[in-house]
Tab-separated table of C-alpha atoms in Angstrom:
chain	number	residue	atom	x	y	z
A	36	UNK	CA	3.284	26.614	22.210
A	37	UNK	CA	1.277	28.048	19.206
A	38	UNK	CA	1.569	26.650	16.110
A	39	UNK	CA	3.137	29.105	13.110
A	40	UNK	CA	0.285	29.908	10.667
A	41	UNK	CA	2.179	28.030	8.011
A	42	UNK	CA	2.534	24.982	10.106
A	43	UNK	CA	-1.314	25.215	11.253
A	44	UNK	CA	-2.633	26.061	7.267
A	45	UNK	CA	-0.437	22.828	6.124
A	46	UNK	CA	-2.039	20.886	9.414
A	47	UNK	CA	-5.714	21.877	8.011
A	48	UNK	CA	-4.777	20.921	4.160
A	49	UNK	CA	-3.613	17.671	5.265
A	50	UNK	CA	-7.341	17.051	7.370
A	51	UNK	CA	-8.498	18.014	4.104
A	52	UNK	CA	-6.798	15.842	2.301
A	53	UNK	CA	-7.291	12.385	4.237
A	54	UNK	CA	-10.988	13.372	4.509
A	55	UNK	CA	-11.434	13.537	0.846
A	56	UNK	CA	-9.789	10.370	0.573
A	57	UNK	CA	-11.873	8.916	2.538
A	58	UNK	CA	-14.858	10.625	0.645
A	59	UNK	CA	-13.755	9.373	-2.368
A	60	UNK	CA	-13.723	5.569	-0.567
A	61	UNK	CA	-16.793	5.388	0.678
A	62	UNK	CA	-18.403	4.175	-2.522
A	63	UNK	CA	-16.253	1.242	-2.472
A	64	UNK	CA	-17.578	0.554	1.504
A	65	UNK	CA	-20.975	1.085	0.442
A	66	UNK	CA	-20.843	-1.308	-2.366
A	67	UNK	CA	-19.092	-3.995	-0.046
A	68	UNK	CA	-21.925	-3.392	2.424
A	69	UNK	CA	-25.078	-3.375	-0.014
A	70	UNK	CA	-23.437	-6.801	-1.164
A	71	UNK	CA	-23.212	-8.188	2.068
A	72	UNK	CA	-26.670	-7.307	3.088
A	73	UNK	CA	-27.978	-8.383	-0.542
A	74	UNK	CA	-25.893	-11.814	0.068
A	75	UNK	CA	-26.862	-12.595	4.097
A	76	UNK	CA	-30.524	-14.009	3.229
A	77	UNK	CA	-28.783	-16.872	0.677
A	78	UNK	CA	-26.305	-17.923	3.295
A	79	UNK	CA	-28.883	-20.160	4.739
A	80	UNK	CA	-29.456	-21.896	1.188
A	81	UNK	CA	-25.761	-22.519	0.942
A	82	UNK	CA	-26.085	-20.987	-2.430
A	83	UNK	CA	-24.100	-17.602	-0.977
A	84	UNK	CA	-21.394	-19.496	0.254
A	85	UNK	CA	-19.642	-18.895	-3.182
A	86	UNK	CA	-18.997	-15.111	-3.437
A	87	UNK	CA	-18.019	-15.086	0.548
A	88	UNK	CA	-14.348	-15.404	0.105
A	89	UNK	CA	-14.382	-13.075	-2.320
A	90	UNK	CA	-16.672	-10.411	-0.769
A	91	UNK	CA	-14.434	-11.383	2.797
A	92	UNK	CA	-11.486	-10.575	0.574
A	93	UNK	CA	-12.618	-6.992	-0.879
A	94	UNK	CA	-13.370	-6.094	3.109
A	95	UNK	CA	-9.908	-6.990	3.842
A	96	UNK	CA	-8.427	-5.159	1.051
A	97	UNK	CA	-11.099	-1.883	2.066
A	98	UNK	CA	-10.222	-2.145	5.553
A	99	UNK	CA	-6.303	-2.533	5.358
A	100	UNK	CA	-6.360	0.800	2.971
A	101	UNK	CA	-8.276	2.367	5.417
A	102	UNK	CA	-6.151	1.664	8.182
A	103	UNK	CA	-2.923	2.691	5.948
A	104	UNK	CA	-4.122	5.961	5.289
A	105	UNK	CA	-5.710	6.462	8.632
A	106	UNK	CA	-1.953	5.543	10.455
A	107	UNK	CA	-0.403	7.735	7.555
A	108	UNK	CA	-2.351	10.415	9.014
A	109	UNK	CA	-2.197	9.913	12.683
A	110	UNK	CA	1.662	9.193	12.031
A	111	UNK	CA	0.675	6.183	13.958
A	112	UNK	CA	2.512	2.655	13.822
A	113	UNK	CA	0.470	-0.375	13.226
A	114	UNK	CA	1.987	-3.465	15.419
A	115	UNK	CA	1.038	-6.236	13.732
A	116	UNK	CA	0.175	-7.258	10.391
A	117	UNK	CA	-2.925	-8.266	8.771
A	118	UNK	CA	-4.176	-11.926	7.929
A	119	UNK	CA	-3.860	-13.442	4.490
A	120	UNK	CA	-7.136	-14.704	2.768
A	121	UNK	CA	-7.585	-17.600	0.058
A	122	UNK	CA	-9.975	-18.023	-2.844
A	123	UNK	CA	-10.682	-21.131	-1.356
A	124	UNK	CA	-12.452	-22.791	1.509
A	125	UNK	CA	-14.742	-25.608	2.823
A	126	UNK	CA	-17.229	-25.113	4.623
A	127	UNK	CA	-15.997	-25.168	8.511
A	128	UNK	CA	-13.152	-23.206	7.458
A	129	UNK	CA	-15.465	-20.635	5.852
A	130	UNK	CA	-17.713	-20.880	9.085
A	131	UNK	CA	-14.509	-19.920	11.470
A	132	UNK	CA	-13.004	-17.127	8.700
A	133	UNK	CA	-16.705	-15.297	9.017
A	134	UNK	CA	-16.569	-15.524	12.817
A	135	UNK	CA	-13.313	-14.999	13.322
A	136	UNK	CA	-12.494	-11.352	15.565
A	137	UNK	CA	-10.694	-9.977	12.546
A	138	UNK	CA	-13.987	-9.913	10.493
A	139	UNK	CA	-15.814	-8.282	13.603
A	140	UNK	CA	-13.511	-5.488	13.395
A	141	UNK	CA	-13.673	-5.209	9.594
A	142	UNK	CA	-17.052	-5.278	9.605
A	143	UNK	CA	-17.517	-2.801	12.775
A	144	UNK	CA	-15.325	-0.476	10.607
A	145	UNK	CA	-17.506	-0.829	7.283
A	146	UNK	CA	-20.238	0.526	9.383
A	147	UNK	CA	-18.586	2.935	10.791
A	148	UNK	CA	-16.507	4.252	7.850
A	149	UNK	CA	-20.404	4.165	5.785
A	150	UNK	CA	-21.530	6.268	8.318
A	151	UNK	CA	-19.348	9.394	8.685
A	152	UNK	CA	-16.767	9.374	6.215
A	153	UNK	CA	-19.192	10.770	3.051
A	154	UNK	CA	-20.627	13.403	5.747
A	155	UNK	CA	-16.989	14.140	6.914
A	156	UNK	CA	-15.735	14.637	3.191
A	157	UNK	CA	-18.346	17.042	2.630
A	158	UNK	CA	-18.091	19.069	5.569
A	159	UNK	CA	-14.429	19.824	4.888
A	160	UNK	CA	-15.380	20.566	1.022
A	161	UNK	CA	-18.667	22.827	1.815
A	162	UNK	CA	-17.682	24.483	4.823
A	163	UNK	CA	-14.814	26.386	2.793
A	164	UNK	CA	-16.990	26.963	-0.379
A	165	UNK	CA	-20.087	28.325	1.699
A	166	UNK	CA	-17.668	30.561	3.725
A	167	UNK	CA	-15.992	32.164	-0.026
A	168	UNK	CA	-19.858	32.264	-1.176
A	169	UNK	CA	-21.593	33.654	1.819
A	170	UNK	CA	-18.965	36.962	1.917
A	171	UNK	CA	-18.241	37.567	-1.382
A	172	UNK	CA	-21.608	37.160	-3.260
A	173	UNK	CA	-23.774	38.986	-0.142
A	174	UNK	CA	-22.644	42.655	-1.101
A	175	UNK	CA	-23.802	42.061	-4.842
A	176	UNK	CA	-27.106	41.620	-3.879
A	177	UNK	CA	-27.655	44.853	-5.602
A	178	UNK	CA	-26.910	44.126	-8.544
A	179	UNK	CA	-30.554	41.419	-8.704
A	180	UNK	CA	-33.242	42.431	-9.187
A	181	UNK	CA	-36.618	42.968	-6.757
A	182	UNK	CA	-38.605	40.265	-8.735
A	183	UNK	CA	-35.533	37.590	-8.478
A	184	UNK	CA	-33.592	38.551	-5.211
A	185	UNK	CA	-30.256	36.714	-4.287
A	186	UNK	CA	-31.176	33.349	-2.774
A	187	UNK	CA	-28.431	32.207	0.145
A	188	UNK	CA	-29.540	30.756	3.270
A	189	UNK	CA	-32.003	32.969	3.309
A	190	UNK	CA	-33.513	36.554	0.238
A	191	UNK	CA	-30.713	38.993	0.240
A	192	UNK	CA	-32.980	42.170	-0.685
A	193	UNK	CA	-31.065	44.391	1.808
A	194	UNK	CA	-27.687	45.589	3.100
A	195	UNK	CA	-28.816	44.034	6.527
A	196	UNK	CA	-29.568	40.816	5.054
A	197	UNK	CA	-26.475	41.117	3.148
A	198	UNK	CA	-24.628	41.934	6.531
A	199	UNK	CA	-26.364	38.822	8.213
A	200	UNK	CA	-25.176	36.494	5.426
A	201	UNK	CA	-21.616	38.004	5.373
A	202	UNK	CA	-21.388	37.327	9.186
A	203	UNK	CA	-23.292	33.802	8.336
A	204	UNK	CA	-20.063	32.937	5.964
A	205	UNK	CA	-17.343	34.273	8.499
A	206	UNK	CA	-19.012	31.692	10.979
A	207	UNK	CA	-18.827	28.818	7.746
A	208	UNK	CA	-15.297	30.034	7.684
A	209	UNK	CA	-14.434	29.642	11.033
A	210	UNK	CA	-16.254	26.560	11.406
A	211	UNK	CA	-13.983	25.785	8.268
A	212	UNK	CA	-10.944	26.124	9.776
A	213	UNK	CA	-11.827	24.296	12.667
A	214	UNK	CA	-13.629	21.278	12.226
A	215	UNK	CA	-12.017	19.649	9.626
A	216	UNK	CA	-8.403	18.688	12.009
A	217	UNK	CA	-11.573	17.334	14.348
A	218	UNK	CA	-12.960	15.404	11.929
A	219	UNK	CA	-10.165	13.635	10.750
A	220	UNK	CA	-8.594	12.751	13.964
A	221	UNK	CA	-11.868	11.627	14.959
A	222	UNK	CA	-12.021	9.470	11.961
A	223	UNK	CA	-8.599	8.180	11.601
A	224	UNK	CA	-8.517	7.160	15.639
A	225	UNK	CA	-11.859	5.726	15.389
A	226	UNK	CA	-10.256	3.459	11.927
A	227	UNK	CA	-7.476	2.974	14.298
A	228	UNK	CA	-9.109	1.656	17.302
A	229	UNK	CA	-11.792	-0.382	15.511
A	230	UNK	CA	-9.248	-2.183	13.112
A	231	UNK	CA	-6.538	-3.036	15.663
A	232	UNK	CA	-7.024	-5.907	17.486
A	233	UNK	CA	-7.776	-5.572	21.540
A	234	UNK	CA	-4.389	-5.721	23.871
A	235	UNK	CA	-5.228	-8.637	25.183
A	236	UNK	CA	-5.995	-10.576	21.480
A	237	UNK	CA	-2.958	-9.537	20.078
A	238	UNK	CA	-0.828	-11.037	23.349
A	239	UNK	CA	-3.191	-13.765	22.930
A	240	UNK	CA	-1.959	-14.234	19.173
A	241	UNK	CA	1.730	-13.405	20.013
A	242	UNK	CA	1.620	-16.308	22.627
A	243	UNK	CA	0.289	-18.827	20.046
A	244	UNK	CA	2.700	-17.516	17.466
A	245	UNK	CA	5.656	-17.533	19.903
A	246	UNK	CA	4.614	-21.120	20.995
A	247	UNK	CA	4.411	-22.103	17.135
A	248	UNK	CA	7.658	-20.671	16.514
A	249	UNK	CA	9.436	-22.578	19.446
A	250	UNK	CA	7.993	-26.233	18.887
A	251	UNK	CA	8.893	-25.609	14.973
A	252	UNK	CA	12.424	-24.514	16.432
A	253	UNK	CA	12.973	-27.659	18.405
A	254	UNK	CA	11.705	-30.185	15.817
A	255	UNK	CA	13.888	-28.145	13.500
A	256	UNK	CA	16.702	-28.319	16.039
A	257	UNK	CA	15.997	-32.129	16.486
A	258	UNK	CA	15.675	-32.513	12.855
A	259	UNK	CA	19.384	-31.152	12.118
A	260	UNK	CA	20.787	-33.436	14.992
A	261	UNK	CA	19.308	-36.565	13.711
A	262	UNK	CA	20.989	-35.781	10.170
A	263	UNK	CA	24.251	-34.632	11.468
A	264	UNK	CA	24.409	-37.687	13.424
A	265	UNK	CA	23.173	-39.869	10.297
A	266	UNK	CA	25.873	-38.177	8.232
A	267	UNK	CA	28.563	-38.774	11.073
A	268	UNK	CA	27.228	-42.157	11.338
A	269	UNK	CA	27.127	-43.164	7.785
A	270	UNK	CA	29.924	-41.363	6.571
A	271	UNK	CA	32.870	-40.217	8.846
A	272	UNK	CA	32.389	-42.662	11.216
A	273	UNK	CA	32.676	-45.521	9.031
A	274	UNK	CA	35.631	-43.836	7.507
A	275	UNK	CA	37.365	-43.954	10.631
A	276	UNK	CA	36.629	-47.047	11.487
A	277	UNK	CA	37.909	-48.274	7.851
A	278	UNK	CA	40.951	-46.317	8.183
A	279	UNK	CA	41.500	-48.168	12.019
A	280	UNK	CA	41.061	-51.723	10.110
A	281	UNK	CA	43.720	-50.785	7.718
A	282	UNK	CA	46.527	-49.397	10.473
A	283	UNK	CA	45.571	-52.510	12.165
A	284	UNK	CA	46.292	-55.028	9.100
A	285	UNK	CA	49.022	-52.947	8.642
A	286	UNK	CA	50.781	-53.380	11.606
A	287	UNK	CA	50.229	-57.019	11.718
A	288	UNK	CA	51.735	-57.086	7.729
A	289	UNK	CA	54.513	-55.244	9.469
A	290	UNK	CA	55.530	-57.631	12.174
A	291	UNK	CA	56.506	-60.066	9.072
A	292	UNK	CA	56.654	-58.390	6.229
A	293	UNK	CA	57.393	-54.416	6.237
A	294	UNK	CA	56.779	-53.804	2.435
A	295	UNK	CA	53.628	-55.955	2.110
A	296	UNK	CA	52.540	-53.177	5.152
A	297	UNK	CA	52.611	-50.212	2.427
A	298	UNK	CA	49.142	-50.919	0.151
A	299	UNK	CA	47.590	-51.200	3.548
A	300	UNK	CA	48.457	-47.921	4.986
A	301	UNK	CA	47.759	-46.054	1.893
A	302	UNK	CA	44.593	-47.513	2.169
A	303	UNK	CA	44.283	-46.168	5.602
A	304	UNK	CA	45.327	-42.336	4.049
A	305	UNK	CA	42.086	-42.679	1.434
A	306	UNK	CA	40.129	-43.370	4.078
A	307	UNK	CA	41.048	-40.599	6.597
A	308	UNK	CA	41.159	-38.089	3.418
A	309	UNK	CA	37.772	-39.250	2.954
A	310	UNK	CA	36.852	-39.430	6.077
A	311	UNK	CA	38.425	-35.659	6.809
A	312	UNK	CA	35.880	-34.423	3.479
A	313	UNK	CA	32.991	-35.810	5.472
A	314	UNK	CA	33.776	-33.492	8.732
A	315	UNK	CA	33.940	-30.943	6.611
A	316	UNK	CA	30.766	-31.346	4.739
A	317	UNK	CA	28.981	-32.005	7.736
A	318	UNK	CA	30.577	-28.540	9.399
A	319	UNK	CA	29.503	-27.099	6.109
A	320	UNK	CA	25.974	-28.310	6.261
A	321	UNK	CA	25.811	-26.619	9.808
A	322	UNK	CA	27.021	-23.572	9.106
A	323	UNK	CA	28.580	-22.844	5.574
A	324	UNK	CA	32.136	-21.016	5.878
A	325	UNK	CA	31.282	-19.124	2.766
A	326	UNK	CA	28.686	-17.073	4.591
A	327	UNK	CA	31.055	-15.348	6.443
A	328	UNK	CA	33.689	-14.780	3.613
A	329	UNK	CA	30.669	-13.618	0.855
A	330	UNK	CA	27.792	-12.689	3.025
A	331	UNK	CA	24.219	-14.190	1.905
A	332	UNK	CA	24.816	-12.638	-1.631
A	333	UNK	CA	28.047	-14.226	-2.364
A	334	UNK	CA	26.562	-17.523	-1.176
A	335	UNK	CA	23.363	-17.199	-3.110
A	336	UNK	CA	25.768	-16.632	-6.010
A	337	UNK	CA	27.722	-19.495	-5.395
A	338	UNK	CA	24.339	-21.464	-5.106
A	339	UNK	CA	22.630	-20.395	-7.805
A	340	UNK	CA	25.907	-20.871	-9.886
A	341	UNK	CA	25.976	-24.751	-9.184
A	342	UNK	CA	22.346	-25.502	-10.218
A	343	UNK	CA	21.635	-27.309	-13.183
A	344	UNK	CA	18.717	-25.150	-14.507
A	345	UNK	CA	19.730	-22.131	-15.440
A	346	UNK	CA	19.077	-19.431	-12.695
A	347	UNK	CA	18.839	-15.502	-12.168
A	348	UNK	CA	19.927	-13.932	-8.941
A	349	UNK	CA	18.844	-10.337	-8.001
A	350	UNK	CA	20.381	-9.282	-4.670
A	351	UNK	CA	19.493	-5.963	-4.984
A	352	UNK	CA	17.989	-4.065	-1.636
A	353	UNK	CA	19.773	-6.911	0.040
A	354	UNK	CA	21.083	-6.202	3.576
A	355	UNK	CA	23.174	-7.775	6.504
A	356	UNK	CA	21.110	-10.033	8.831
A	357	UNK	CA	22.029	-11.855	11.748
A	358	UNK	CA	23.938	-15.248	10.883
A	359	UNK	CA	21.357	-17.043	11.839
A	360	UNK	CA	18.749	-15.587	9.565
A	361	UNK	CA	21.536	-15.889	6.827
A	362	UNK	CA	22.301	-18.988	7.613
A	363	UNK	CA	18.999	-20.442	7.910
A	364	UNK	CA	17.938	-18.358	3.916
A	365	UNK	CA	21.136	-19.982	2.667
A	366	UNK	CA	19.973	-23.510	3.510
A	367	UNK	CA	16.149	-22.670	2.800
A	368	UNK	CA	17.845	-21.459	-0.811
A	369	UNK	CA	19.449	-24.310	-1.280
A	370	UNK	CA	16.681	-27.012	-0.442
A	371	UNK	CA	14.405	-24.856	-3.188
A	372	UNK	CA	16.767	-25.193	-6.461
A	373	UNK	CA	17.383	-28.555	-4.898
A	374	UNK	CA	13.638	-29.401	-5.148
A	375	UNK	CA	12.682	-27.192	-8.700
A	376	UNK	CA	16.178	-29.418	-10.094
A	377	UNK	CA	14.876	-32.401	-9.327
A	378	UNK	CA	10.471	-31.697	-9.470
A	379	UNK	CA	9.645	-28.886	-11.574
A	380	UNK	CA	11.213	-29.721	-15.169
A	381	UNK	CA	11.731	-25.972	-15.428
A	382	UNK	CA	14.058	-24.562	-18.113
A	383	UNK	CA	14.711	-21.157	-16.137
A	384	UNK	CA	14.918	-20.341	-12.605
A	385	UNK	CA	14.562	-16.740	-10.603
A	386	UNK	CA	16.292	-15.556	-7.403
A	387	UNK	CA	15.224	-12.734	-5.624
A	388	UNK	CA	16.867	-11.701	-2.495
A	389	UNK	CA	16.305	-9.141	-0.575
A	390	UNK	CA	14.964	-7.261	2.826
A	391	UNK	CA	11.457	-5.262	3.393
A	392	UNK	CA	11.282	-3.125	6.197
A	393	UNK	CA	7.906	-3.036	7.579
A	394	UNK	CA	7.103	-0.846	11.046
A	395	UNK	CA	8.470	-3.701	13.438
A	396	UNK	CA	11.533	-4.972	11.926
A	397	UNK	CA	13.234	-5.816	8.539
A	398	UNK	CA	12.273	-8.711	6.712
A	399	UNK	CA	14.836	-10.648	5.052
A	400	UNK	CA	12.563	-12.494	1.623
A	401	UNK	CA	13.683	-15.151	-0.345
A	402	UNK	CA	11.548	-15.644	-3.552
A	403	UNK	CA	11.829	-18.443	-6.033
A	404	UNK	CA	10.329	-18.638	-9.437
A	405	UNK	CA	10.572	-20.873	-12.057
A	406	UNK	CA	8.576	-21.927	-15.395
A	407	UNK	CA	8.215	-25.700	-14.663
A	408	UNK	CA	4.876	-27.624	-14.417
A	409	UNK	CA	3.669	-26.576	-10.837
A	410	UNK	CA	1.643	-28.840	-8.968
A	411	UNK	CA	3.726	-28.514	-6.138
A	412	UNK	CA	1.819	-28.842	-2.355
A	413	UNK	CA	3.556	-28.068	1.059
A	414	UNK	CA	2.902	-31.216	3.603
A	415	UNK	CA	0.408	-30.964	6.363
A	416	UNK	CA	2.835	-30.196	9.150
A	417	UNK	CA	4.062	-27.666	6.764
A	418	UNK	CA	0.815	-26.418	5.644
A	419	UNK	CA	0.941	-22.290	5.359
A	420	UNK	CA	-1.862	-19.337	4.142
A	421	UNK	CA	-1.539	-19.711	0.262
A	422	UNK	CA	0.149	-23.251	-0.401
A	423	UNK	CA	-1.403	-25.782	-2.925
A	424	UNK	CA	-3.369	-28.203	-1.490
A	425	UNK	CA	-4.509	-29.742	-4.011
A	426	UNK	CA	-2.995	-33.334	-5.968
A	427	UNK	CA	0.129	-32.741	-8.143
A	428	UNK	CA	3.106	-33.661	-8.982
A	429	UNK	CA	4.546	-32.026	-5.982
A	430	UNK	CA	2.097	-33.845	-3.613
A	431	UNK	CA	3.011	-35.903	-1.158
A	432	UNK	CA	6.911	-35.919	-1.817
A	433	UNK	CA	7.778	-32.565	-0.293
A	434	UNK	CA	10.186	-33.254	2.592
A	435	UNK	CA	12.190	-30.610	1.179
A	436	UNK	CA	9.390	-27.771	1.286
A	437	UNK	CA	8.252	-29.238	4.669
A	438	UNK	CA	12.020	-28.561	5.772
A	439	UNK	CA	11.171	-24.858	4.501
A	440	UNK	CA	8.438	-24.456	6.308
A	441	UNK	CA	9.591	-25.284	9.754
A	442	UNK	CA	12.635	-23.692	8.586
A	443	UNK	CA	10.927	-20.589	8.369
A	444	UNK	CA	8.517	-21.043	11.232
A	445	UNK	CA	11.360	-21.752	13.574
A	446	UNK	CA	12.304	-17.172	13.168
A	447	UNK	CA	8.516	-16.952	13.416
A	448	UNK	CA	8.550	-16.543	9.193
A	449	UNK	CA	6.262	-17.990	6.786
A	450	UNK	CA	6.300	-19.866	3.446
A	451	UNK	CA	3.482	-19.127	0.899
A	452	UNK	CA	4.138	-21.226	-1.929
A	453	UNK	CA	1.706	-20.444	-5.571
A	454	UNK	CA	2.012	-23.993	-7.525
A	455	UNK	CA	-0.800	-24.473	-10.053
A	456	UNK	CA	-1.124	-26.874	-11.955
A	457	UNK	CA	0.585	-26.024	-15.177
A	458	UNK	CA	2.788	-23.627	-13.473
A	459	UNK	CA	4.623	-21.300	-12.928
A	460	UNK	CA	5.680	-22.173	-9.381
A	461	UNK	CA	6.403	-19.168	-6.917
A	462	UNK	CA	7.631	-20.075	-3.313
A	463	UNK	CA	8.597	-16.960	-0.934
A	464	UNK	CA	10.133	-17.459	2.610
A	465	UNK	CA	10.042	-14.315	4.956
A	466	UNK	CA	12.343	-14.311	7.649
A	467	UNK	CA	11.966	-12.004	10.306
A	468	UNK	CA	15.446	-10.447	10.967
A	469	UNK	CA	14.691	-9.571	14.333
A	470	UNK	CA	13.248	-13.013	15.509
């Protein structure tokens, strides 16, 4: 089916258009490369070990652009999402980041973007402006004179010449309209193909990710049992068990004296009133009733309504999720106000709720800020791409942000908390809707 010739100009702007781009990025590539090359003979003295990170970084940032633009163009879906870097490494960590496949690929694509994407940008600018050149400037040839002819590809001094160089320019123009669609499929597929990871890596990764998310989800799962059954244990049960001592002392005040009977069975009605609360926090605690009467907004409300710092909520761009995933933000919520209430000696807390859509799925985020002193470090089991790491006053006493993370890692999510010292402290959750 042929293309209409609106349809096919608007195809060959758009070539135009993500070749120049790419043009006007190759600077940036050339730079990152001349550092790299200027940095590789201090690696061995240790002394280049500093600027890696931050040279690894700008690659990442070059290369994820590139591959934004290039699956803009290509109207291409990317399945999987790039890594997060640091500022911060030691020195086997470093080691594994520079050999890791990702920096292969972002490296294989530096070379290959330095290559052809000036000499692409070019084509699809001088083809066009040789072609208007060529044919309209070869019949005023004329108009020079003898001593100083018209210089083109070649003295225009006749109408021959001026012929050949008119033809020359229809040939530019075709080659014009050809070559720059062929360019830029070339060089978006090749951005494509270099950047994304091999089939078999990225079913590698899933597998590890997959197997990450299901031991968090059991030690989660085992988690919650443990602390239902502690809460059962400690605080129904006993209730009960109170409230079976009374009926029993009752009934035995009963058998000889039926008023002395009375103090013991109201007693007994404390108890199973109390007793009755504690079934009904612990149902609460496994999945809060006010979820399905508010939604996640109404409950963040409620939440954020209770704490004693004061707190903002913005739910805007928030959508339904599975209960589950609304279930499991509610409680991850909760545990963070819990934590910045009793840590953070904040005077002002931030909510943000809402969901992201990326190409796979929706992505429900929770995002808490508040102005306290910071400091605060995830746990080792809990450790994530940007937590603190470093000695605080959140160090070592996180059980709550532990909780989040496994929380989160349990719907394959991540936490990536930003504590300095000082503050402020920033802790976002993503939770994959479709887990």
């Amino acid at each position: 089916m042929k293309l209409p010739a609106r349809a096919s100009l608007e195809t060959r702007l758009s070539a135009v258009r993500f070749l120049l781009r790419e043009a006007m990025s190759w600077p940036a590539s050339l730079g990152v490369l001349v550092a790299a090359v200027v940095l590789l003979p201090f690696l061995p003295l240790g002394v280049g070990l500093y600027p890696v990170p931050r040279l690894l970084a700008a690659l990442n940032l070059l290369a994820s652009r590139a591959q934004a633009r290039a699956a803009a163009y290509s109207c291409a879906v990317v399945p999987f999402d790039r890594r997060r870097l640091e500022d911060r490494y030691t020195f086997g960590e470093l080691a594994v980041l520079v050999s890791a496949p990702e920096t292969k690929r972002d490296v294989s694509w530096l070379l290959f973007h330095g290559a052809f994407a000036l000499l692409s940008g070019c084509l699809a600018v001088a083809l066009p402006l040789a072609a208007v050149l060529y044919v309209f400037a070869a019949p005023l040839w004329v108009l020079f004179p003898p001593a100083t002819p018209l210089e083109l590809a070649f003295p225009v001094t006749s109408w021959p010449a001026a012929g050949a160089t008119v033809l020359l320019g229809l040939i530019y123009g075709y080659a014009a309209w050809l070559l720059p669609p062929w360019l830029a499929r070339r060089l978006s597929g090749g951005t494509l193909a270099i950047l994304s990871p091999r089939r078999y890596d990225e079913l590698s990764r899933r597998i590890q990710d997959l197997s990450a998310a299901r031991a968090s989800a059991l030690t989660a799962h085992a988690a919650e049992l443990r602390r239902i059954e502690r809460e059962l244990h400690d605080g129904a049960q006993n209730r009960l068990v109170g409230v079976v001592m009374m009926l029993g002392l009752a009934q035995r005040a009963a058998e000889s004296d039926p008023a002395a009977a009375a103090p013991f069975i109201s007693r007994a009605q404390d108890a199973a009133t109390e007793a009755l609360a504690g079934l009904r926090e612990a149902v609460h605690d496994i999945y809060p009733p006010i979820l399905d009467e508010l939604g996640l907004g109404g409950a963040a409300s409620a939440l954020t309504s209770r704490s004693p710092i004061p707190c903002s909520l913005d739910v805007h761009g928030l959508l339904r999720a599975p209960a589950a995933v609304e279930s499991a933000a509610y409680f991850v919520l909760a545990e963070a106000l819990t934590n910045a209430a009793k840590h953070s000696n904040a005077s002002r807390i931030d909510v943000v709720l809402r969901t992201e859509a990326i190409p796979r799925e929706d992505v429900l985020v929770i995002r808490v800020s508040d102005d306290g002193d910071g400091g605060a470090a995830v746990p080792a089991y809990g450790a994530v791409p940007g937590a603190s790491t470093g000695p605080g006053p959140g160090a070592g006493r996180g059980t709550g942000l532990a909780g989040i993370a496994r929380r989160a890692s349990a719907f394959g999510g991540k936490l990536i908390l930003n504590s300095p010292q000082g503050g402020p402290t920033e802790l976002r959750v993503e939770l994959p809707c479709a887990f």
